[in-house]
Tab-separated table of C-alpha atoms in Angstrom:
chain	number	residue	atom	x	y	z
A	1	UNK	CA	32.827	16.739	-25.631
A	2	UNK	CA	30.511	13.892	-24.370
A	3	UNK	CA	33.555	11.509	-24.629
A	4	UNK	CA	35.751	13.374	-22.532
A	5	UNK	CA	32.794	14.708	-20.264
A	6	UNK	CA	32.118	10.655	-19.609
A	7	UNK	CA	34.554	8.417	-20.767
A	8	UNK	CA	37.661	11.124	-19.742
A	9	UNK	CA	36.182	12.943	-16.581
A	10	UNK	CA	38.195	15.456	-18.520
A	11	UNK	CA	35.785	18.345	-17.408
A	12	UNK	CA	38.245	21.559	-18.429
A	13	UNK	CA	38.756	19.557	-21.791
A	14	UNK	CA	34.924	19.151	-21.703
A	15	UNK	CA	34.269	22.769	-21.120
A	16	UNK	CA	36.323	23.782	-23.953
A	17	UNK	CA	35.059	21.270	-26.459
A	18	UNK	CA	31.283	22.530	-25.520
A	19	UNK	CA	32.208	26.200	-26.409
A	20	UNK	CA	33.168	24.868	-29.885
A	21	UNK	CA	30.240	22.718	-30.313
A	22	UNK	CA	28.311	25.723	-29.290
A	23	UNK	CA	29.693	27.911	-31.792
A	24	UNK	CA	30.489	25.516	-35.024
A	25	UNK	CA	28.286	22.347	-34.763
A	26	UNK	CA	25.131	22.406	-36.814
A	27	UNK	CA	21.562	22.005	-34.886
A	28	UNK	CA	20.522	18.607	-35.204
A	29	UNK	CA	24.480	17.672	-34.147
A	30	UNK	CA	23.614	20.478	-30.765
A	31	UNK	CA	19.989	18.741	-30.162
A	32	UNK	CA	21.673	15.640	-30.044
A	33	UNK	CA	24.383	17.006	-27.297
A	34	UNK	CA	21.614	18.797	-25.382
A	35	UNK	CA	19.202	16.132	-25.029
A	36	UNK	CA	22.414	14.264	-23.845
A	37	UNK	CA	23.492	16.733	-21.115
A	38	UNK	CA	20.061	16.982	-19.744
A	39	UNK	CA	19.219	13.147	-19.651
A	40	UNK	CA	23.005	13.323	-17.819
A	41	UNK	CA	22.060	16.134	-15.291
A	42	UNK	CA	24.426	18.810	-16.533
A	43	UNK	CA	21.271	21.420	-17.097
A	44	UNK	CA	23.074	24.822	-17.468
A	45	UNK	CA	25.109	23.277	-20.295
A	46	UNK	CA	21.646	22.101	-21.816
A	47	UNK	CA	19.467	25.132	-21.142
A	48	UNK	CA	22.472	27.129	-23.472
A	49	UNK	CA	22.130	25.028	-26.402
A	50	UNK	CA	18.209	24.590	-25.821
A	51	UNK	CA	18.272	28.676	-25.898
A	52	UNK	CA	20.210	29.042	-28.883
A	53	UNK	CA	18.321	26.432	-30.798
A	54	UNK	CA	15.275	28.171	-30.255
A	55	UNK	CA	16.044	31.625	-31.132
A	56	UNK	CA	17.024	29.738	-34.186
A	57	UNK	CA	13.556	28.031	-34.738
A	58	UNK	CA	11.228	29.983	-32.694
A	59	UNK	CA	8.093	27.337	-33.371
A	60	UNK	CA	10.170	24.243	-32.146
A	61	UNK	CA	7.923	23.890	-28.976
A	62	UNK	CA	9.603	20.695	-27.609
A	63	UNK	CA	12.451	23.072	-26.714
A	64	UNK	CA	10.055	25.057	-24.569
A	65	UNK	CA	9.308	21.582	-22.678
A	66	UNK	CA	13.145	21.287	-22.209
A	67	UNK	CA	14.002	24.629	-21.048
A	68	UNK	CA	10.638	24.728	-18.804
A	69	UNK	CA	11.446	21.067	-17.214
A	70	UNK	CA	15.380	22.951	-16.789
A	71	UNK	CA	13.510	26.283	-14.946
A	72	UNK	CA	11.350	23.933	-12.845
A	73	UNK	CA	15.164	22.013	-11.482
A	74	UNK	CA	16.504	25.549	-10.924
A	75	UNK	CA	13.303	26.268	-8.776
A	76	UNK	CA	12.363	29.090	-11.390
A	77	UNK	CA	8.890	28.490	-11.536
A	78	UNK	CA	7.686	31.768	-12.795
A	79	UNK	CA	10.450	31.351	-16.141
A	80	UNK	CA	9.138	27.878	-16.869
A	81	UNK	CA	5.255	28.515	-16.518
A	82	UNK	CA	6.577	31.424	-19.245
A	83	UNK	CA	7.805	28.718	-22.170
A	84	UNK	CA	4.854	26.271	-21.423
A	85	UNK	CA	2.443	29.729	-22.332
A	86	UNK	CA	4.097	30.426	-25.423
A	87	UNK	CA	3.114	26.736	-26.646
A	88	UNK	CA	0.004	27.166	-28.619
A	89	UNK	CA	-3.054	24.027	-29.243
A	90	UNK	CA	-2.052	23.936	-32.894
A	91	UNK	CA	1.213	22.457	-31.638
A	92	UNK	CA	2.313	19.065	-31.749
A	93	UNK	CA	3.851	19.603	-28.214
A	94	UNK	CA	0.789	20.928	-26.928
A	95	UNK	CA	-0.252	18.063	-25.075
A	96	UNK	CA	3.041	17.863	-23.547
A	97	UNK	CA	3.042	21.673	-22.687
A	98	UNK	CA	-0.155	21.012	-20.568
A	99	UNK	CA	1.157	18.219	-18.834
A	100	UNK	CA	4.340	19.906	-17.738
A	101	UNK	CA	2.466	22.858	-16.914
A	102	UNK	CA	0.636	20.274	-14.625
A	103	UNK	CA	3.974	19.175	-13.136
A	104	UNK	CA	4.539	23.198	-12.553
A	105	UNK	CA	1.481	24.027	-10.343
A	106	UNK	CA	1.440	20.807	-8.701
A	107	UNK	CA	4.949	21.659	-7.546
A	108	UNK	CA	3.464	24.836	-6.920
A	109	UNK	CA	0.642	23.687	-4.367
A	110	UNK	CA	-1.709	24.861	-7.050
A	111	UNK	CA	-3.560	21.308	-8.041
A	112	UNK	CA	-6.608	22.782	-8.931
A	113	UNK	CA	-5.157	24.565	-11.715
A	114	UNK	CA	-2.737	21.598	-12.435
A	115	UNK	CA	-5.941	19.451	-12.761
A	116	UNK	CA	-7.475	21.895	-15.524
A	117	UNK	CA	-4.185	21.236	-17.011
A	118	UNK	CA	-4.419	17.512	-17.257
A	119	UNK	CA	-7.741	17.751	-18.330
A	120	UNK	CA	-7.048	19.771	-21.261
A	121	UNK	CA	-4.819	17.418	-21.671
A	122	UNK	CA	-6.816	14.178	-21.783
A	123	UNK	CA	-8.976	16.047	-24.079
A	124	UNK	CA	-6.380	16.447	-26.631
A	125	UNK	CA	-5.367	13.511	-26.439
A	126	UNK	CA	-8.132	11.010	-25.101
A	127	UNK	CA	-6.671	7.422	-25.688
A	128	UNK	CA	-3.038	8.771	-24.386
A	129	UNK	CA	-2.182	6.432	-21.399
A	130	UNK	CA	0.517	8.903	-20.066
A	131	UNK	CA	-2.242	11.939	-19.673
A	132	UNK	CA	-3.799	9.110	-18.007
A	133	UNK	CA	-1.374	8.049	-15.793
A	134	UNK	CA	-0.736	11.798	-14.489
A	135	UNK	CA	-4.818	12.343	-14.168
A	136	UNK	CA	-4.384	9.021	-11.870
A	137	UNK	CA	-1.076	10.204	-9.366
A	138	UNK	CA	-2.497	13.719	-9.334
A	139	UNK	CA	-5.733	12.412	-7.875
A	140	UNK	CA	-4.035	9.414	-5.727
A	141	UNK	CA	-1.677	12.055	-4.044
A	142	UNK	CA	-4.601	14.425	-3.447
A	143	UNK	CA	-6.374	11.278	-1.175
A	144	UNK	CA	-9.034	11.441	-3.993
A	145	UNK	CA	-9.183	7.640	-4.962
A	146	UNK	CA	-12.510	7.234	-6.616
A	147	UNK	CA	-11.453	9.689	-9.257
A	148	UNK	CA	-8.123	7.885	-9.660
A	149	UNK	CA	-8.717	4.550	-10.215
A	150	UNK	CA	-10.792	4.474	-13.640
A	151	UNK	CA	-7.382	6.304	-15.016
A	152	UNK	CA	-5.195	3.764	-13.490
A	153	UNK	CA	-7.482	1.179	-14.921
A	154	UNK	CA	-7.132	3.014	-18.235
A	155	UNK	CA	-3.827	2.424	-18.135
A	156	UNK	CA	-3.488	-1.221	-17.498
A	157	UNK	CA	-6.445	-1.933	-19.999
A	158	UNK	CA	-4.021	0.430	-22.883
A	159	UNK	CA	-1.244	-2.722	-21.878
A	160	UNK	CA	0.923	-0.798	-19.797
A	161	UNK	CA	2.027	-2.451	-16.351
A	162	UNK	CA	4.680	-0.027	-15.286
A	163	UNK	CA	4.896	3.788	-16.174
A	164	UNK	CA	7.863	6.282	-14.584
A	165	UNK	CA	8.658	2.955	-12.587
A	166	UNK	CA	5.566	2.830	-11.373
A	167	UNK	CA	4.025	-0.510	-11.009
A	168	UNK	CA	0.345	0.311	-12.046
A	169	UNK	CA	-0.847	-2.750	-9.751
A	170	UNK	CA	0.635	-1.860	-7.247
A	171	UNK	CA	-1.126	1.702	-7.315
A	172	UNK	CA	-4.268	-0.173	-8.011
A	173	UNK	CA	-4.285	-1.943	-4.842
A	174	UNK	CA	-2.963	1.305	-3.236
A	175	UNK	CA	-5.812	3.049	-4.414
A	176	UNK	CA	-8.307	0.400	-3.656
A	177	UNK	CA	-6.756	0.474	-0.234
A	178	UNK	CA	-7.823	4.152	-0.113
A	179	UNK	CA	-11.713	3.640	-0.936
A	180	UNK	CA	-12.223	1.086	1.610
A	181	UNK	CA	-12.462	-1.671	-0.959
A	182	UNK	CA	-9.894	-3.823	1.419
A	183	UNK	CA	-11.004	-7.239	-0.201
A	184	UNK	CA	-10.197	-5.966	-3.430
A	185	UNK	CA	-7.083	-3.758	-2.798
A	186	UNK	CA	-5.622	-7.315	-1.627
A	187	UNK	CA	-6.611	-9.609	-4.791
A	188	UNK	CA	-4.818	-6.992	-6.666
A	189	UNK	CA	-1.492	-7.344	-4.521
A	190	UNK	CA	-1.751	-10.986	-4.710
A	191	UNK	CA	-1.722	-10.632	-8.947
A	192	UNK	CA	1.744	-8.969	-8.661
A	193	UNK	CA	4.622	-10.576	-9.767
A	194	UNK	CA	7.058	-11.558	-7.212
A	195	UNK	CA	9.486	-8.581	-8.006
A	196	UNK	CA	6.866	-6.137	-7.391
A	197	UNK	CA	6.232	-7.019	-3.726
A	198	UNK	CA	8.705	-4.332	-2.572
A	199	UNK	CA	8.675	-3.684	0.975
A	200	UNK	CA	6.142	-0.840	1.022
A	201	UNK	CA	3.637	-3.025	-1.074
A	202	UNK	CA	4.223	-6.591	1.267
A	203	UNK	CA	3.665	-3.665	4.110
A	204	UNK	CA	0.588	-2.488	2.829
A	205	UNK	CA	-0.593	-6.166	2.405
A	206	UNK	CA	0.012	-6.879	5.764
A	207	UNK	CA	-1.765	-3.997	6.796
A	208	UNK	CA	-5.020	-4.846	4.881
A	209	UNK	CA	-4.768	-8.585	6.179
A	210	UNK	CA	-5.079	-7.252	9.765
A	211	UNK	CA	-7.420	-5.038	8.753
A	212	UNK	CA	-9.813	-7.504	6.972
A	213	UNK	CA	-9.022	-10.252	10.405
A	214	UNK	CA	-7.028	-12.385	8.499
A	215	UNK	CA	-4.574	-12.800	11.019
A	216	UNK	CA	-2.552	-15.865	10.055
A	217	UNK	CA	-2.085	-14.300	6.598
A	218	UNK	CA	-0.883	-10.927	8.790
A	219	UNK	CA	1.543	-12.463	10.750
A	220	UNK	CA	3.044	-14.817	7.316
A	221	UNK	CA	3.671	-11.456	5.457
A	222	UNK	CA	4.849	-8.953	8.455
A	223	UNK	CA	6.889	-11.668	9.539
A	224	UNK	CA	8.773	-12.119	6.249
A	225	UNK	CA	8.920	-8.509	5.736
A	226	UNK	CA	10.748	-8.224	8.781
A	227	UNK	CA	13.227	-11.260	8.023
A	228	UNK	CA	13.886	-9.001	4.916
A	229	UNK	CA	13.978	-5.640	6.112
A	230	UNK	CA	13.857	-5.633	10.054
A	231	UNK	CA	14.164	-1.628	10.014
A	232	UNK	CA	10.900	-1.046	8.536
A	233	UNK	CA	10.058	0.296	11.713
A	234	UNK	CA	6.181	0.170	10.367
A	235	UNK	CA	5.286	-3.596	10.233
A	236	UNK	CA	5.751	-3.698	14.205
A	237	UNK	CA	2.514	-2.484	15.295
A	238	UNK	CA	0.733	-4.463	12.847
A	239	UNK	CA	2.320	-7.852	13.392
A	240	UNK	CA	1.591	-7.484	17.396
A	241	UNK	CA	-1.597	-6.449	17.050
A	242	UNK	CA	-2.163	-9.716	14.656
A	243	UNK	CA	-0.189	-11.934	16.872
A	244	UNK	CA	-2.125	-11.041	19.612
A	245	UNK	CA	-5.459	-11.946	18.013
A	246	UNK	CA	-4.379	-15.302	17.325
A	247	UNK	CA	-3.535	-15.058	21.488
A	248	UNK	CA	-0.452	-15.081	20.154
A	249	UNK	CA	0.587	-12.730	23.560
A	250	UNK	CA	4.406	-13.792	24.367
A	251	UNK	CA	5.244	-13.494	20.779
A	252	UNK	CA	3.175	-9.664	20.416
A	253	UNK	CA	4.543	-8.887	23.837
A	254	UNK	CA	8.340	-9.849	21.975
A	255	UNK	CA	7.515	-7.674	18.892
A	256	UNK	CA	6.640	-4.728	20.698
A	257	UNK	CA	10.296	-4.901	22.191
A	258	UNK	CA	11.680	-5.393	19.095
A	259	UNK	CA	9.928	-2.759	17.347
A	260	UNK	CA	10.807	-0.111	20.052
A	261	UNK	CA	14.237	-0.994	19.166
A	262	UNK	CA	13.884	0.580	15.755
A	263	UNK	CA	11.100	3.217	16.982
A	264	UNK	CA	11.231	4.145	20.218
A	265	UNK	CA	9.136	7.223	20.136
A	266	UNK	CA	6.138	5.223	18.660
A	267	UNK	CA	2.931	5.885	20.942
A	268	UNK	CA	0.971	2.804	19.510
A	269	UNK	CA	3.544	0.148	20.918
A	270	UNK	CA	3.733	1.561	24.380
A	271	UNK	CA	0.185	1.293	24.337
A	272	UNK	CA	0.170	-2.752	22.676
A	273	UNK	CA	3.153	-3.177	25.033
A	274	UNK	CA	1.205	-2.412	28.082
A	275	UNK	CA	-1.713	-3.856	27.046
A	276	UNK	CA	-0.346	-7.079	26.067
A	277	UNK	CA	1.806	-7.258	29.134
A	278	UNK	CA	-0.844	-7.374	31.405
A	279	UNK	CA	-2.995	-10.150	30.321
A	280	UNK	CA	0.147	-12.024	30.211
A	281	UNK	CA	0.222	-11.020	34.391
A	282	UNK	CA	3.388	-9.897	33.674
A	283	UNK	CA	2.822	-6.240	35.048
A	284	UNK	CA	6.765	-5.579	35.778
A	285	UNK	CA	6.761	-5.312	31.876
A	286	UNK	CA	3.331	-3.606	31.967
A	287	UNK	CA	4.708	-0.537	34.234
A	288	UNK	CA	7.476	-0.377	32.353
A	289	UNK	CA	5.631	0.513	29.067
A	290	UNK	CA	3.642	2.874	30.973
A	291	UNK	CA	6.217	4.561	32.924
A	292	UNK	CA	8.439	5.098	29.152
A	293	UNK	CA	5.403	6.057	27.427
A	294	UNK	CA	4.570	9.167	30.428
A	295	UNK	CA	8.321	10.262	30.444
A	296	UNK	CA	7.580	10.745	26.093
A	297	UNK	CA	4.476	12.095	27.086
A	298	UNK	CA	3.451	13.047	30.351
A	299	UNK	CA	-0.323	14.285	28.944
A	300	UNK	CA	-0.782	11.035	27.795
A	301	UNK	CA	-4.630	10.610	28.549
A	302	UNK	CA	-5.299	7.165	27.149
A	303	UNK	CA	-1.867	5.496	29.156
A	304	UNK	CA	-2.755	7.392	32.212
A	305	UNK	CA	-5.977	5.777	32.297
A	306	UNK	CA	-5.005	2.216	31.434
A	307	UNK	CA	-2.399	2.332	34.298
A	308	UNK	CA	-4.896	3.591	36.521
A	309	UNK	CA	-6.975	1.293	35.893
A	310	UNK	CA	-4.278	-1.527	36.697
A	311	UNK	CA	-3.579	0.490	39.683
A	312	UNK	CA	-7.187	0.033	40.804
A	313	UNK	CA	-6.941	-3.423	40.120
A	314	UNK	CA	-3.909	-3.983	42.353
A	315	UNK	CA	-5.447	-2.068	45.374
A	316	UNK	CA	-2.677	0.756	44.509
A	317	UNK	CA	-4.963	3.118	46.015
A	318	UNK	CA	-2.273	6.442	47.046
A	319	UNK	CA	-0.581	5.875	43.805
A	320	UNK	CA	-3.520	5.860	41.583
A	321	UNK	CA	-4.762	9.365	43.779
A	322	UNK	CA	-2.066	10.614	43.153
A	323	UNK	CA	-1.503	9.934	39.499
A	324	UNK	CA	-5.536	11.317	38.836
A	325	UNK	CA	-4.880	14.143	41.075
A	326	UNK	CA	-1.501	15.029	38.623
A	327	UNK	CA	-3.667	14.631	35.572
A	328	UNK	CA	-6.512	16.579	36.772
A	329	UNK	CA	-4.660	19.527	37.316
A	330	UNK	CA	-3.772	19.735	33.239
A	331	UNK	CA	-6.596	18.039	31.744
A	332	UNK	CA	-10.148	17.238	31.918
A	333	UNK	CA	-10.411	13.961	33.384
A	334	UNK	CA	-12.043	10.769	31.447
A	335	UNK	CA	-15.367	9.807	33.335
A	336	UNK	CA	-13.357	6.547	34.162
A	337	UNK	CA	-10.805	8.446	35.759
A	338	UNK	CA	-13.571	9.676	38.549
A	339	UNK	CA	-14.688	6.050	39.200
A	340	UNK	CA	-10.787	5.068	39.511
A	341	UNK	CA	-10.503	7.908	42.307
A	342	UNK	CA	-13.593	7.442	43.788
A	343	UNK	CA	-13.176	3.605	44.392
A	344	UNK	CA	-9.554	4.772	45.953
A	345	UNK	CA	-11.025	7.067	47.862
A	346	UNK	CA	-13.155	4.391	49.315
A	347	UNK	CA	-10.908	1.967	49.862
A	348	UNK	CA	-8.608	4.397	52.271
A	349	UNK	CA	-12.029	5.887	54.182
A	350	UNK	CA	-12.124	9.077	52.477
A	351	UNK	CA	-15.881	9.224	52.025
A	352	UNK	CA	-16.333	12.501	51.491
A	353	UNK	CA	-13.923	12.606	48.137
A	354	UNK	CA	-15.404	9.557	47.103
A	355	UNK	CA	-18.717	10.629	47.006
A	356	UNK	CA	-17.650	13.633	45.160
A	357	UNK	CA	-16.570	11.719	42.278
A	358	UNK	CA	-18.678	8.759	42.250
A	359	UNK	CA	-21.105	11.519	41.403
A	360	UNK	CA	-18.958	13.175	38.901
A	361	UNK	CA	-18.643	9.911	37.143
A	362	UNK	CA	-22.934	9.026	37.408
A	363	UNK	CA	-23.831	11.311	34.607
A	364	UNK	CA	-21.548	8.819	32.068
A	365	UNK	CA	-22.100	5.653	33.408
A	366	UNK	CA	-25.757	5.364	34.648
A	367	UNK	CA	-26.743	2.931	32.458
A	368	UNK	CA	-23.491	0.715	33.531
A	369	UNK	CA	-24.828	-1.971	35.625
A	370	UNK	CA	-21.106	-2.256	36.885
A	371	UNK	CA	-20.713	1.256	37.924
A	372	UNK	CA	-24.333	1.136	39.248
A	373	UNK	CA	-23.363	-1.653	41.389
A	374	UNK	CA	-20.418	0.424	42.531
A	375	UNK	CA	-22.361	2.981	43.690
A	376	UNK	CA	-25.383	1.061	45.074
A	377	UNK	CA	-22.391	-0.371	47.679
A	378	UNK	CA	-21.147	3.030	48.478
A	379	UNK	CA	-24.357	4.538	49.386
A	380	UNK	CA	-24.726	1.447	51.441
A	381	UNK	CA	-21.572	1.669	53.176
A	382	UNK	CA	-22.179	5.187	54.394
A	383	UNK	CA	-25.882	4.870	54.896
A	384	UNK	CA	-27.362	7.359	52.893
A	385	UNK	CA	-30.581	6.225	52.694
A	386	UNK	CA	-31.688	8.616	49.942
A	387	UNK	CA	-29.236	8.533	47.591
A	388	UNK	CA	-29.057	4.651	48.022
A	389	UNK	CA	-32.987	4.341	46.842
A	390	UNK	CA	-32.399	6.687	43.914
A	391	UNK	CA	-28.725	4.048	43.146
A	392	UNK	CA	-30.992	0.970	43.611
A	393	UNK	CA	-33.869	1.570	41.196
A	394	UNK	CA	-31.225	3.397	38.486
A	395	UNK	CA	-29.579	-0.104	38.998
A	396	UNK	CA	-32.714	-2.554	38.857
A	397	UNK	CA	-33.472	-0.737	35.277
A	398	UNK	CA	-30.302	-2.142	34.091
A	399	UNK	CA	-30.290	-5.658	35.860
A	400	UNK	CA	-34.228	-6.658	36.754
A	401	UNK	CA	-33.511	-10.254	37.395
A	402	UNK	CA	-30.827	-9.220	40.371
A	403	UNK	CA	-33.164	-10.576	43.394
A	404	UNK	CA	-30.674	-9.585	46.217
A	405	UNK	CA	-30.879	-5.899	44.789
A	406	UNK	CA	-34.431	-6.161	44.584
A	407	UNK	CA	-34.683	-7.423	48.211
A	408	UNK	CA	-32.680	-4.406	49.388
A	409	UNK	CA	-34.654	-2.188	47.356
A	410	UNK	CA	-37.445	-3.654	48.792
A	411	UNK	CA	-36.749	-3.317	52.481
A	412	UNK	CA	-35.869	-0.194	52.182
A	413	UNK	CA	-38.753	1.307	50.566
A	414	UNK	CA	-41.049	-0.081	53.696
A	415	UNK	CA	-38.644	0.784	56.518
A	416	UNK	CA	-40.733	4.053	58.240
């Protein structure tokens, strides 16, 4: 059967030759063909010899493993949560029973119950490095990191580097990665053998090098990553952002195109983009990214304000009105957003609006000596003499030594 199932890809011939084994081979000559079929795939053929074996030899547990790992494939939870119960602790496939059970409610969304599982498990069978291994990935997918890296370490210190092609280092680091522990998560990356530095792991490595400000070390790994795999749309971010704290700015300006090419619905680069674009004066490129980014998202707070703020800058003073006044009418506006406006308003003679939101912006930035100074000018400029002596001391809290302000303040306090 298996010869003209593989060898043949005779499948009628197979089908016939199965219904023969099925009904004249003996059952260590059927275990051998089921095992077979399942390791293959072919899972109905399987779960029928797995079935008749064990009405046959009702206390052969591993069967129940079999025919529950079948129900799980066939999304049949209920059937193979049903064999796993029938496995008593006396049984030598206990352990395994629990551990598939495990598998079951994980699958299920259930992990507290799959946890119970695997610890039932590990106390069967304490110095087992698979019950181990599964305590570990249930706890790594479930964020919880502290619990799963003395299992992963159990694992390694039992002599096994790679389990379910796994790379146990690699999770390590991962999990290391997870608690914070950045120094440490990268020491274990830098242990793994050459072969093991996939691109998700030379990724994550990158990742942690920014992270920890080694920068040169960033930009070495992202940018062989991306030699290797250019569409790992992922490393972009990263290398810019490192590139551009070595002032690296053409080159992170030239990686946020790139990476836009392979992801051009990513947020973060439009942002980097902009950013990097205008401390490079180059702020064509710098309205570009913002413009893209607001056609994606036209609630985007945090772009609205940084081209605002370049708008401000330029003396854009109708254009950056009118992009506040857009935003205001969807969102509460950022506190910067009022000083933005009410400097525009200034600037074009609207006093009135100004004023309104130079005071909408004091309660956030009194104790800015910048803003402070903004408004001390205002009040000076339309000669409000009370508001101006309130602006001025507010302002000579925050910067004592400023003798000019002092002298204003001054003068104004002994005018009649």
């Amino acid at each position: 059967m298996l010869t003209k199932l593989q060898e043949d890809h005779d499948w009628p011939s197979a089908k016939k030759l199965f219904a023969l084994a099925l009904r004249h081979d003996d059952d260590d000559t059927l275990y051998d063909l089921g095992t077979q079929l399942y390791q293959l795939g072919f899972n109905p053929q399987a779960k029928r010899i797995f079935e008749k074996l064990l009405r046959a030899h009702p206390t052969e547990d591993e069967l129940r493993t079999y025919l529950a790992d079948i129900a799980v494939s066939a999304g049949d939870n209920d059937a193979a949560l049903n064999y796993l119960d029938a496995i008593q602790p006396a049984s030598d496939d206990y352990v395994a029973g629990l551990m598939t059970s495990a598998d079951v409610y994980q699958a299920m969304g259930i992990p507290e119950v799959s946890e119970q599982k695997l610890k039932e498990a590990k106390r069967q069978a304490p110095d087992e490095p698979i019950v181990d291994f599964a305590l570990a990935e249930l706890y790594f997918s479930l964020g919880r990191f502290q619990e799963a890296l003395p299992y992963y370490q159990n694992v390694r210190a039992a002599g096994e580097e790679e389990v379910a092609k796994v790379v146990i280092g690699q999770r390590i680091g991962a999990t290391l990665a997870g608690m914070g522990e950045y120094e440490e998560a990268i020491s274990e990356y830098q242990k793994l053998p050459r072969e093991a530095m996939d691109a998700d792991t030379t990724y994550q490595l990158g990742v942690l090098y920014v992270e920890t400000k080694q920068y040169q070390q960033a930009v070495d790994t992202l940018t062989a990553l991306q030699q290797s795999d250019p569409d790992y749309a992922g490393l972009y971010p990263y290398l810019a952002k490192a590139q551009a704290a070595l002032n690296q700015l053409a080159d992170a300006l030239s990686t946020v195109q790139i990476g836009l090419g392979f992801d051009e619905f990513n947020t973060n680069l439009y942002h980097q983009g902009f950013d990097y674009a205008t401390r490079l004066d180059d702020e064509d490129h710098a309205l570009e990214f913002a413009q893209e980014a607001l056609a994606q998202d036209p609630d985007d707070q945090d772009m609205i304000l940084s081209l605002s703020n370049l708008y401000v800058k330029n003396g854009d003073d109708q254009t950056n009105i009118d992009l506040i006044t857009t935003a205001a009418q969807n969102h509460e506006l950022d506190p910067q957003m009022y000083w933005n406006i009410a400097r525009s308003y200034e600037r074009q003679d609207r006093m009135t609006d100004a004023r309104e939101n130079f005071l909408l912006a004091y309660p956030h930035f009194r104790e800015n000596a910048d803003f402070m100074h903004d408004l001390v000018l205002f009040f000076q400029s339309i000669a409000a003499r009370k508001e101006l002596l309130a602006a001025l001391k507010q302002y000579l809290k925050l910067v004592p030594d400023d003798m000019a302000m002092q002298a204003a303040y001054d003068e104004l306090l002994a005018e009649p």
